[in-house]
C-alpha positions as CSV (number, residue, x, y, z in Angstrom):
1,X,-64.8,50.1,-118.3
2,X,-62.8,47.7,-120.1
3,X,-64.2,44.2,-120.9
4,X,-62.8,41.1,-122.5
5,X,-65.0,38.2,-123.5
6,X,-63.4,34.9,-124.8
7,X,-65.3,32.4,-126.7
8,X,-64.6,29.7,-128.7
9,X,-63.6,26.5,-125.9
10,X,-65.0,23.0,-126.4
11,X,-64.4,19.5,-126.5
12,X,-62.5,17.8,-129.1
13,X,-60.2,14.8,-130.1
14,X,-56.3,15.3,-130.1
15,X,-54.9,16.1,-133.1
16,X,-57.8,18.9,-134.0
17,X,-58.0,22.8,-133.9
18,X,-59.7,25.2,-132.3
19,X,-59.9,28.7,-132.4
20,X,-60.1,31.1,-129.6
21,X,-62.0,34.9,-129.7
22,X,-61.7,37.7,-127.7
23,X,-63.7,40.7,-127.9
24,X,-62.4,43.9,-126.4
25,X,-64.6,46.8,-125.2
26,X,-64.2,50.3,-123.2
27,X,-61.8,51.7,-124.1
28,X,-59.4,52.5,-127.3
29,X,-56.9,49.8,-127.4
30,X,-53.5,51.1,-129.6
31,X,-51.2,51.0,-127.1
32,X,-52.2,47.8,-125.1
33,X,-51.0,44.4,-125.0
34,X,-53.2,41.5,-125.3
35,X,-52.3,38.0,-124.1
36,X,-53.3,34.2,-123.8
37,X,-53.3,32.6,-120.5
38,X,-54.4,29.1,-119.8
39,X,-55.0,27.1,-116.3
40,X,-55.4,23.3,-115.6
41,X,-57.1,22.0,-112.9
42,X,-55.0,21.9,-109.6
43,X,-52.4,23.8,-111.7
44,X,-50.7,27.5,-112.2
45,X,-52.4,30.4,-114.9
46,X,-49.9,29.7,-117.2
47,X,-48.8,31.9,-120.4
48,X,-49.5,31.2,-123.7
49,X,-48.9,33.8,-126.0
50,X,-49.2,37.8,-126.4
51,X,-49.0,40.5,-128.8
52,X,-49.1,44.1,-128.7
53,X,-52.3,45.7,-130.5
54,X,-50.1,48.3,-132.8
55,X,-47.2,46.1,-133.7
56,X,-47.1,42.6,-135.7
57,X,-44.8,41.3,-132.6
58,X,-46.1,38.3,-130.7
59,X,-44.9,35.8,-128.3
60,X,-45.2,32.1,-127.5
61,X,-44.8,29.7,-124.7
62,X,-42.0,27.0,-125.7
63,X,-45.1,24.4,-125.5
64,X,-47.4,25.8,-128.0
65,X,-45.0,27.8,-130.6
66,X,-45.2,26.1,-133.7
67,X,-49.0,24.8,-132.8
68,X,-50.8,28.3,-131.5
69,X,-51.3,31.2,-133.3
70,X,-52.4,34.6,-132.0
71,X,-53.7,37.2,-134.2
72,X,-55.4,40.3,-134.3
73,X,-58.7,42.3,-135.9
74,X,-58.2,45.8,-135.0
75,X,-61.3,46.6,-136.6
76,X,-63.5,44.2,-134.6
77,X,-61.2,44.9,-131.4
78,X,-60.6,41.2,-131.1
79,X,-57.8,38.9,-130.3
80,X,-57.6,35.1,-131.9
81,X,-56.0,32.2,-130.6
82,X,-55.8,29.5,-133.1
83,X,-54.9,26.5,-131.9
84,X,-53.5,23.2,-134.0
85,X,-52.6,20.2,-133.7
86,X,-54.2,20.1,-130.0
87,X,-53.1,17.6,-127.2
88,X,-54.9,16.5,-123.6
89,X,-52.1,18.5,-121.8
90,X,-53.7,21.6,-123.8
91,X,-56.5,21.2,-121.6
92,X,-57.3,24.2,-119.7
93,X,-59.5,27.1,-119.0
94,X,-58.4,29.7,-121.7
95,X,-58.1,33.4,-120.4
96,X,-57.4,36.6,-122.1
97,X,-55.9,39.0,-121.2
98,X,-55.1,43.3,-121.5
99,X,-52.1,45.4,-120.7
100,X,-52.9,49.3,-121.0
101,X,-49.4,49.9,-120.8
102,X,-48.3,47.5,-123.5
103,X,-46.2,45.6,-121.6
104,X,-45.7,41.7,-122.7
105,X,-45.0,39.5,-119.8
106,X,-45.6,35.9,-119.0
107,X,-46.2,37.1,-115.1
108,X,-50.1,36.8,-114.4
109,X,-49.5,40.5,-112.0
110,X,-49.1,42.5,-115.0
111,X,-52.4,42.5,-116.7
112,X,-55.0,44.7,-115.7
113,X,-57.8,43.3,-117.2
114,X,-58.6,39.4,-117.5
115,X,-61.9,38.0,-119.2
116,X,-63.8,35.2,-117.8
117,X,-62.4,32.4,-119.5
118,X,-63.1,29.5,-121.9
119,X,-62.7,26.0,-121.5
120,X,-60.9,24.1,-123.3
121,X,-60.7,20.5,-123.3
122,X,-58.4,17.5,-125.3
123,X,-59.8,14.1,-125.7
124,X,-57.0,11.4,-126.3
């Protein structure tokens, strides 16, 4: 069975980085797509960025791209987020998430697997 476990959240000032893990187990992973989601309290899991496990393609929300990163260890089977230049709107519980179809879409419904999240949080 396929798991994903994030790590990496905390508390920090704005202005710093942070970087995000996730681990992928169960099952082989070259033709999934891996993604970033993030919810605020009281808000909407929002998307944050994605890329496809056997391509160098990836994919940005308009209010992280310049500031996020999302890479990839195929050899470790994980996922990174890194995240610069952070704000308090950045704020959030951090999810990841798996498509074993390989599809990349900002639409929650899509993924079949989510992990259970990492928080996230932006002092001003």
């Amino acid at each position: 069975q396929v798991q994903l476990v994030e790590s990496g959240g905390g508390l920090v000032q704005g202005g710093d980085a942070l970087r995000l893990s996730c681990v992928a187990s169960g099952d082989t992973f070259d033709d999934y797509a891996i993604a970033w989601f993030r919810q605020a309290p009281g808000k909407e899991r929002e998307f944050v960025a994605a890329t496809k496990w056997s391509t160098d393609r990836t994919y940005y929300s308009g209010s992280v791209k310049g500031r996020f990163t999302i890479s990839r260890d195929n050899a470790l089977n994980a996922v990174y987020l890194q995240m610069n230049s952070l704000k308090p709107e950045d704020t959030a519980v951090y999810y990841c998430a798996a498509d074993r179809g390989g599809f990349v879409s900002k639409t929650t419904d899509t993924y079949d697997y989510w992990g259970q999240g990492t928080q996230v949080t932006v002092s001003s």
